[in-house]
Short mmCIF file of C-alpha atoms and ligand atoms in Angstrom, two decimals:
data_model
loop_
_atom_site.label_atom_id
_atom_site.label_comp_id
_atom_site.label_asym_id
_atom_site.label_seq_id
_atom_site.Cartn_x
_atom_site.Cartn_y
_atom_site.Cartn_z
CA MET A 1 -30.02 22.27 -54.08
CA GLN A 2 -27.84 25.06 -52.36
CA HIS A 3 -29.57 28.21 -50.37
CA ALA A 4 -28.03 31.44 -49.97
CA ALA A 5 -28.58 32.24 -46.03
CA VAL A 6 -26.85 35.23 -44.21
CA LEU A 7 -24.95 34.60 -40.82
CA ILE A 8 -24.98 36.88 -38.64
CA PRO A 9 -22.70 36.68 -35.66
CA GLY A 10 -23.61 38.69 -33.21
CA ASP A 11 -21.58 39.98 -30.29
CA GLY A 12 -20.39 38.60 -26.84
CA ILE A 13 -20.20 34.75 -27.00
CA GLY A 14 -22.17 34.94 -30.97
CA PRO A 15 -18.83 34.86 -33.06
CA GLU A 16 -17.51 32.05 -30.87
CA VAL A 17 -20.33 29.79 -30.90
CA ALA A 18 -21.24 30.93 -34.70
CA GLU A 19 -18.02 29.76 -35.78
CA ALA A 20 -18.47 26.31 -33.95
CA VAL A 21 -21.94 26.19 -35.15
CA ARG A 22 -20.49 26.74 -39.23
CA ARG A 23 -17.81 23.91 -38.46
CA VAL A 24 -20.73 21.23 -37.79
CA LEU A 25 -22.64 22.53 -40.64
CA ASP A 26 -19.62 22.41 -43.19
CA ALA A 27 -18.85 18.96 -41.97
CA ALA A 28 -22.16 17.66 -42.54
CA GLY A 29 -22.48 19.04 -46.05
CA ALA A 30 -25.31 21.63 -45.39
CA PRO A 31 -26.55 22.99 -48.61
CA VAL A 32 -26.04 26.48 -47.46
CA ALA A 33 -24.09 29.40 -49.05
CA TRP A 34 -23.43 31.89 -46.42
CA GLN A 35 -23.02 35.54 -46.57
CA THR A 36 -21.69 37.27 -43.65
CA HIS A 37 -23.24 40.47 -42.45
CA LEU A 38 -22.95 42.37 -38.80
CA ALA A 39 -25.15 43.90 -36.48
CA GLY A 40 -25.13 44.76 -33.05
CA GLN A 41 -22.11 45.84 -31.13
CA ALA A 42 -19.73 44.19 -34.24
CA ALA A 43 -21.31 46.68 -36.49
CA LEU A 44 -21.26 49.46 -34.12
CA ASP A 45 -17.78 48.77 -34.04
CA GLU A 46 -17.23 48.72 -37.58
CA GLY A 47 -18.58 52.24 -37.77
CA ASP A 48 -22.22 51.09 -38.90
CA ASP A 49 -25.55 51.44 -37.87
CA VAL A 50 -26.55 48.97 -34.97
CA LEU A 51 -28.62 47.21 -37.65
CA PRO A 52 -27.43 48.35 -40.83
CA ASP A 53 -29.43 47.99 -43.96
CA SER A 54 -27.38 46.28 -45.66
CA THR A 55 -27.93 43.13 -42.99
CA VAL A 56 -31.58 43.75 -43.42
CA GLU A 57 -31.52 43.68 -47.00
CA ALA A 58 -29.39 40.28 -47.60
CA VAL A 59 -31.91 38.72 -45.48
CA ARG A 60 -34.92 39.98 -47.14
CA ASP A 61 -33.11 38.89 -50.77
CA THR A 62 -32.29 35.21 -49.19
CA GLY A 63 -35.41 34.72 -46.50
CA LEU A 64 -32.99 32.62 -44.45
CA ALA A 65 -30.58 33.98 -41.58
CA LEU A 66 -28.89 32.00 -38.95
CA LYS A 67 -28.18 34.91 -35.87
CA GLY A 68 -25.55 35.00 -32.85
CA PRO A 69 -26.73 37.23 -29.84
CA CYS A 70 -26.51 41.05 -30.06
CA THR A 71 -26.22 42.78 -26.63
CA THR A 72 -28.55 45.32 -25.77
CA PRO A 73 -27.83 47.79 -23.22
CA VAL A 74 -30.06 47.59 -20.17
CA GLY A 75 -31.97 50.86 -19.46
CA ARG A 76 -30.51 53.10 -21.37
CA GLY A 77 -28.68 53.38 -25.41
CA PHE A 78 -29.92 51.70 -28.39
CA THR A 79 -33.15 49.83 -29.20
CA SER A 80 -32.83 46.20 -29.12
CA VAL A 81 -31.16 45.28 -32.28
CA ASN A 82 -33.19 41.58 -32.61
CA VAL A 83 -36.93 43.62 -31.34
CA LYS A 84 -35.53 45.73 -34.79
CA LEU A 85 -34.27 42.94 -36.74
CA ARG A 86 -38.04 41.09 -35.59
CA LYS A 87 -39.76 44.15 -36.71
CA ALA A 88 -38.04 45.52 -39.87
CA LEU A 89 -38.78 41.42 -41.42
CA ASP A 90 -42.32 41.21 -39.76
CA LEU A 91 -40.67 38.09 -37.91
CA TYR A 92 -43.78 37.46 -36.06
CA ALA A 93 -43.49 33.76 -34.80
CA ALA A 94 -41.26 33.35 -31.93
CA VAL A 95 -40.59 28.84 -31.65
CA ARG A 96 -38.73 27.46 -28.90
CA PRO A 97 -38.79 24.03 -28.83
CA VAL A 98 -37.90 22.83 -25.48
CA ARG A 99 -36.98 19.18 -24.89
CA ASN A 100 -35.06 16.79 -22.44
CA LEU A 101 -31.79 15.51 -23.67
CA GLU A 102 -30.11 12.61 -22.58
CA GLY A 103 -27.30 13.70 -20.81
CA VAL A 104 -27.89 16.60 -19.60
CA PRO A 105 -28.86 16.46 -15.97
CA THR A 106 -31.98 18.96 -15.16
CA ARG A 107 -35.22 18.64 -12.30
CA PHE A 108 -37.60 17.40 -14.69
CA GLU A 109 -37.91 14.46 -17.48
CA GLY A 110 -40.25 14.04 -20.10
CA VAL A 111 -40.45 17.92 -21.08
CA ASP A 112 -41.62 17.97 -24.62
CA LEU A 113 -43.35 21.57 -25.37
CA VAL A 114 -42.95 24.61 -27.61
CA VAL A 115 -43.41 28.25 -26.98
CA VAL A 116 -44.77 29.70 -29.34
CA ARG A 117 -44.47 33.84 -28.70
CA GLU A 118 -46.15 36.63 -30.55
CA ASN A 119 -43.08 38.52 -31.75
CA THR A 120 -43.90 42.00 -33.01
CA GLU A 121 -46.37 44.18 -30.58
CA GLY A 122 -47.23 44.11 -27.09
CA LEU A 123 -45.03 45.81 -24.51
CA TYR A 124 -42.03 45.66 -26.85
CA SER A 125 -43.74 47.86 -29.35
CA GLY A 126 -41.36 50.16 -28.04
CA VAL A 127 -43.74 53.12 -26.80
CA GLU A 128 -42.71 54.82 -24.11
CA ASN A 129 -43.40 58.16 -22.89
CA GLU A 130 -42.41 60.29 -19.87
CA ILE A 131 -45.39 62.30 -18.96
CA THR A 132 -44.09 64.45 -16.29
CA GLU A 133 -40.79 63.72 -14.26
CA GLY A 134 -40.99 61.02 -12.08
CA VAL A 135 -43.99 58.98 -14.21
CA VAL A 136 -43.47 57.47 -17.29
CA THR A 137 -45.48 54.64 -19.07
CA SER A 138 -44.71 52.28 -21.98
CA LEU A 139 -47.84 51.30 -24.34
CA LYS A 140 -48.83 47.67 -25.12
CA VAL A 141 -50.40 47.17 -28.12
CA ALA A 142 -52.92 43.75 -29.23
CA THR A 143 -54.12 43.95 -32.61
CA GLN A 144 -56.78 41.69 -33.98
CA ARG A 145 -54.51 40.59 -37.14
CA ALA A 146 -51.24 40.22 -34.72
CA CYS A 147 -53.18 38.24 -32.36
CA GLU A 148 -54.95 35.39 -34.95
CA ARG A 149 -52.16 35.36 -37.21
CA ILE A 150 -49.95 33.86 -33.86
CA ALA A 151 -52.92 31.91 -33.02
CA ARG A 152 -53.41 30.61 -36.06
CA TRP A 153 -49.63 29.75 -36.85
CA ALA A 154 -49.60 28.15 -33.44
CA PHE A 155 -52.64 25.75 -33.83
CA GLU A 156 -51.23 25.11 -37.63
CA TYR A 157 -48.16 23.99 -36.07
CA ALA A 158 -49.98 21.83 -33.75
CA ARG A 159 -51.69 19.97 -36.50
CA ARG A 160 -48.10 19.94 -38.41
CA ARG A 161 -46.59 18.33 -35.84
CA GLY A 162 -49.47 16.06 -34.37
CA ARG A 163 -49.20 18.22 -31.26
CA GLN A 164 -52.22 17.70 -28.65
CA LYS A 165 -52.87 20.83 -27.35
CA VAL A 166 -52.34 24.43 -27.25
CA THR A 167 -52.64 26.48 -24.19
CA VAL A 168 -52.70 30.06 -24.00
CA LEU A 169 -51.13 31.86 -20.77
CA HIS A 170 -52.99 35.58 -20.40
CA LYS A 171 -53.68 38.19 -18.18
CA ALA A 172 -56.80 38.96 -19.05
CA ASN A 173 -58.41 39.16 -15.89
CA ILE A 174 -56.56 42.52 -15.28
CA MET A 175 -55.72 43.43 -19.19
CA LYS A 176 -59.02 42.86 -20.34
CA LEU A 177 -58.80 44.97 -23.53
CA THR A 178 -55.44 44.00 -24.89
CA ASP A 179 -54.78 39.85 -23.15
CA GLY A 180 -58.31 39.89 -23.71
CA LEU A 181 -58.34 40.30 -26.92
CA PHE A 182 -55.78 37.93 -27.75
CA LEU A 183 -57.39 35.17 -25.42
CA ARG A 184 -60.55 36.15 -27.49
CA THR A 185 -58.99 35.37 -30.68
CA ALA A 186 -57.04 32.27 -29.55
CA GLU A 187 -60.31 30.79 -28.58
CA ALA A 188 -62.14 31.38 -32.05
CA VAL A 189 -59.27 30.23 -33.66
CA ALA A 190 -58.98 27.31 -31.76
CA GLY A 191 -62.87 26.44 -32.44
CA GLU A 192 -61.32 25.76 -36.09
CA PHE A 193 -59.16 22.95 -35.44
CA PRO A 194 -61.35 20.12 -33.06
CA GLU A 195 -58.94 17.87 -33.09
CA ILE A 196 -56.36 20.14 -31.22
CA GLY A 197 -57.23 20.30 -27.43
CA PHE A 198 -57.69 24.26 -26.28
CA GLU A 199 -56.89 25.42 -22.66
CA ALA A 200 -56.50 28.82 -21.35
CA LEU A 201 -54.59 29.77 -17.93
CA ILE A 202 -54.23 32.96 -15.98
CA ILE A 203 -50.34 33.32 -16.72
CA ASP A 204 -49.73 33.76 -12.94
CA ALA A 205 -51.15 30.27 -12.48
CA GLY A 206 -50.04 28.61 -15.37
CA CYS A 207 -46.33 29.27 -14.21
CA MET A 208 -47.50 27.22 -10.93
CA ARG A 209 -48.14 24.21 -12.96
CA LEU A 210 -45.75 24.47 -15.25
CA VAL A 211 -43.15 24.63 -12.64
CA GLN A 212 -45.05 21.62 -11.40
CA GLU A 213 -44.90 19.35 -13.79
CA PRO A 214 -44.10 20.87 -17.61
CA SER A 215 -44.53 17.83 -19.06
CA GLN A 216 -48.27 18.36 -18.48
CA PHE A 217 -47.79 20.97 -21.56
CA ASP A 218 -47.26 20.78 -25.41
CA VAL A 219 -48.11 23.99 -27.47
CA LEU A 220 -47.72 27.49 -25.32
CA LEU A 221 -49.23 30.38 -26.57
CA MET A 222 -48.36 33.90 -25.37
CA GLU A 223 -48.33 37.72 -26.31
CA ASN A 224 -44.46 38.96 -26.90
CA LEU A 225 -43.50 39.73 -22.64
CA TYR A 226 -45.19 36.46 -21.51
CA GLY A 227 -43.41 34.23 -24.26
CA ASP A 228 -40.07 35.77 -23.48
CA VAL A 229 -39.94 35.41 -19.48
CA VAL A 230 -41.51 32.04 -20.14
CA SER A 231 -39.47 30.44 -22.70
CA ASP A 232 -36.04 30.85 -20.28
CA LEU A 233 -38.33 29.76 -17.75
CA CYS A 234 -38.91 26.40 -19.49
CA ALA A 235 -35.45 26.45 -20.51
CA GLY A 236 -34.74 26.07 -17.10
CA PHE A 237 -36.54 22.26 -16.99
CA VAL A 238 -34.34 20.83 -19.41
CA GLY A 239 -30.21 22.14 -18.38
CA GLY A 240 -30.39 25.85 -19.34
CA LEU A 241 -30.35 28.85 -22.04
CA GLY A 242 -27.29 26.67 -23.77
CA VAL A 243 -29.74 23.92 -24.99
CA VAL A 244 -32.87 25.40 -26.47
CA PRO A 245 -32.80 26.48 -29.92
CA GLY A 246 -35.32 29.42 -31.63
CA ALA A 247 -36.89 30.89 -34.74
CA ASN A 248 -38.19 34.15 -35.84
CA LEU A 249 -40.67 33.55 -38.55
CA GLY A 250 -42.74 35.60 -41.10
CA GLN A 251 -44.69 35.32 -44.05
CA ASP A 252 -41.58 35.84 -46.18
CA CYS A 253 -37.83 35.49 -44.04
CA ALA A 254 -36.60 32.79 -41.27
CA VAL A 255 -34.34 34.31 -38.76
CA PHE A 256 -33.13 31.20 -36.56
CA GLU A 257 -31.23 32.08 -32.90
CA ALA A 258 -30.71 30.44 -29.73
CA VAL A 259 -32.88 31.93 -26.99
CA HIS A 260 -29.52 32.65 -25.20
CA GLY A 261 -28.09 36.03 -24.81
CA SER A 262 -24.36 37.51 -25.78
CA ALA A 263 -23.16 36.30 -22.24
CA PRO A 264 -21.01 38.90 -21.71
CA ASP A 265 -19.64 37.11 -18.10
CA ILE A 266 -18.46 34.12 -20.64
CA ALA A 267 -17.48 36.44 -23.83
CA GLY A 268 -13.98 35.61 -25.04
CA LYS A 269 -13.08 32.09 -23.10
CA GLY A 270 -13.86 29.84 -25.37
CA GLY A 271 -16.48 28.14 -23.21
CA ALA A 272 -19.63 29.20 -24.27
CA SER A 273 -22.15 26.08 -25.40
CA PRO A 274 -22.61 26.29 -29.50
CA LEU A 275 -25.62 24.04 -29.14
CA ALA A 276 -28.33 26.10 -28.75
CA LEU A 277 -27.46 27.76 -31.84
CA LEU A 278 -26.55 24.71 -33.40
CA MET A 279 -29.90 23.02 -32.80
CA SER A 280 -31.36 26.51 -34.04
CA ALA A 281 -29.50 25.46 -37.45
CA VAL A 282 -31.39 22.14 -37.38
CA MET A 283 -34.22 23.67 -37.32
CA MET A 284 -33.19 25.98 -40.43
CA LEU A 285 -32.52 22.85 -42.22
CA ASN A 286 -36.21 21.67 -41.30
CA HIS A 287 -37.51 24.26 -42.30
CA LEU A 288 -35.96 24.21 -45.82
CA LYS A 289 -37.53 21.05 -46.64
CA GLU A 290 -41.32 22.38 -45.08
CA THR A 291 -40.81 25.74 -47.02
CA ARG A 292 -39.11 24.52 -49.99
CA GLY A 293 -39.19 21.13 -50.44
CA ASP A 294 -35.66 20.28 -49.90
CA ALA A 295 -35.87 16.58 -48.39
CA GLU A 296 -31.69 16.75 -48.15
CA ALA A 297 -31.45 19.39 -46.09
CA ALA A 298 -33.80 17.63 -43.42
CA ALA A 299 -31.53 14.62 -43.72
CA VAL A 300 -28.49 16.78 -43.50
CA ALA A 301 -30.53 18.35 -40.20
CA ASP A 302 -30.87 14.64 -39.06
CA ARG A 303 -27.80 13.65 -39.08
CA ILE A 304 -26.71 16.48 -37.17
CA LYS A 305 -29.24 15.67 -34.31
CA ALA A 306 -28.56 12.50 -34.25
CA ALA A 307 -24.36 13.24 -33.91
CA TYR A 308 -24.80 16.01 -31.10
CA SER A 309 -27.16 13.43 -28.92
CA SER A 310 -25.03 10.72 -29.19
CA ALA A 311 -22.37 13.34 -27.79
CA LEU A 312 -24.39 14.45 -24.88
CA ALA A 313 -24.99 10.79 -24.48
CA ALA A 314 -21.59 9.55 -23.93
CA GLY A 315 -20.79 12.80 -22.05
CA ALA A 316 -19.53 15.00 -23.93
CA ALA A 317 -20.81 18.42 -22.30
CA THR A 318 -19.80 22.07 -22.30
CA ARG A 319 -19.49 23.53 -18.66
CA ASP A 320 -23.13 25.06 -18.26
CA VAL A 321 -24.32 21.62 -18.20
CA GLY A 322 -22.04 20.06 -16.09
CA GLY A 323 -19.23 19.11 -18.75
CA THR A 324 -15.96 20.29 -19.34
CA LEU A 325 -15.25 20.94 -23.13
CA GLY A 326 -14.69 24.35 -24.45
CA THR A 327 -16.67 25.50 -27.35
CA LEU A 328 -14.81 24.19 -30.35
CA ALA A 329 -13.80 20.92 -28.55
CA PHE A 330 -17.29 20.19 -28.25
CA ALA A 331 -17.93 21.25 -31.92
CA ASP A 332 -15.31 18.61 -32.84
CA ALA A 333 -17.23 15.83 -30.51
CA VAL A 334 -20.31 16.24 -33.31
CA ILE A 335 -18.31 16.65 -35.76
CA GLU A 336 -16.54 12.83 -34.67
CA ARG A 337 -20.01 11.43 -34.85
CA LEU A 338 -21.29 12.91 -38.04
P1 NAI B 401 -27.58 35.43 -21.32
O1 NAI B 401 -28.58 34.69 -21.93
O2 NAI B 401 -26.53 36.08 -22.50
O3 NAI B 401 -27.19 34.91 -20.23
C1 NAI B 401 -27.46 34.28 -19.47
C2 NAI B 401 -26.64 33.12 -18.23
O4 NAI B 401 -26.42 32.23 -19.18
C3 NAI B 401 -24.86 33.95 -18.06
O5 NAI B 401 -24.55 33.51 -17.46
C4 NAI B 401 -24.53 33.12 -19.42
O6 NAI B 401 -22.70 32.90 -19.27
C5 NAI B 401 -25.07 31.84 -19.73
N1 NAI B 401 -25.56 31.33 -20.93
C6 NAI B 401 -25.98 31.85 -22.05
N2 NAI B 401 -25.70 31.70 -23.12
C7 NAI B 401 -24.84 30.33 -22.94
C8 NAI B 401 -24.07 29.91 -23.68
N3 NAI B 401 -24.61 29.59 -25.02
N4 NAI B 401 -23.09 28.42 -22.83
C9 NAI B 401 -22.92 29.04 -21.64
N5 NAI B 401 -23.47 29.92 -20.56
C10 NAI B 401 -23.98 30.47 -21.22
O7 NAI B 401 -28.51 37.16 -20.98
P2 NAI B 401 -28.01 38.26 -20.25
O8 NAI B 401 -26.68 38.04 -19.44
O9 NAI B 401 -29.48 38.62 -19.61
O10 NAI B 401 -27.91 38.96 -21.04
C11 NAI B 401 -27.04 39.26 -21.71
C12 NAI B 401 -27.15 40.46 -23.17
O11 NAI B 401 -28.10 39.98 -24.34
C13 NAI B 401 -27.90 41.58 -23.28
O12 NAI B 401 -27.42 42.62 -23.74
C14 NAI B 401 -29.22 41.22 -23.61
O13 NAI B 401 -29.95 42.18 -23.89
C15 NAI B 401 -28.68 40.39 -24.62
N6 NAI B 401 -29.84 39.19 -24.95
C16 NAI B 401 -29.66 39.22 -26.84
C17 NAI B 401 -30.35 37.85 -27.36
C18 NAI B 401 -30.68 37.75 -28.66
O14 NAI B 401 -29.16 38.25 -29.16
N7 NAI B 401 -31.49 36.84 -29.12
C19 NAI B 401 -31.70 37.17 -26.29
C20 NAI B 401 -31.64 37.59 -24.99
C21 NAI B 401 -30.57 38.90 -24.31
#
């Protein structure tokens, strides 16, 4: 079985890490036929839209993409490509597994949690207004439909993966309507999954408990902004942004991308870690088994995972996790062990 998939290299460190990941996937014999499409600054540089229709259509056609990071200007300029893509394809579930890796030094041991983030609404609706000079507002949107489907996704995932508990982090004491709806809906869905534990924590206290003992958490369920912030916090438990993968999943399409951004501070130097995008590619291959029954793809995923785990355990590491290897040298260390 061969699967057509879109490769969006992105910008900043995106093209460097995408190239490294593609090499590893090719060497492992991943059953994927790539179609490269641009987005972000790379698309603008070619005189195209920041998110060309052809890129969105290609992902819609194939149902599958591996995406490098795309820069979003802060406080000015164009809307985030990532937010646009997630909205265009209704990729409502952002899933970010956070685990300790042997060979990556961290402050915490035994971390194995999954952040599930609602990906389409909340404060990322982008509805901002200037009421009058010096007074601006941003609209936080919550719908019953989106709250329910993300809660259901989290519990179904927990059931499928044998996870024990779903914790919802919220601020329903202050945002009684929006976070209240998110919380009440999660509670109602939890009732349908009696074998899975459920807890609700106000997010400020929840963050304190997270940094005290992250290993007490299993699946974390959050609305959009909280999920964005807390997933980077959680990345810090296990070695930083270079070691946490992600998936953006919808009914018909799935886009896999690392949690990190385009890292302009190290772009073009060949030193970025390709690991987070490689781990995202492994999630993509496993997704092919879950959604299309392709056991061979999952076997390739297992081989890649074993190879990067063995490379890390042997001390092969990029600079962000205390090593000395550059992007392609790390990819080569993985390829050697396939
Ligand atoms: P960032 O994740 O790009 O960088 C934060 C820090 O982590 C930097 O010091 C960077 O060098 C380091 N880092 C990130 N990825 C790394 C890797 N693979 N290997 C080694 N070190 C790595 O976050 P920042 O600086 O806040 O954002 C830069 C740009 O990326 C912004 O325009 C932002 O909007 C965009 N961004 C895009 C995302 C996406 O496309 N999914 C996600 C997050 C941010």
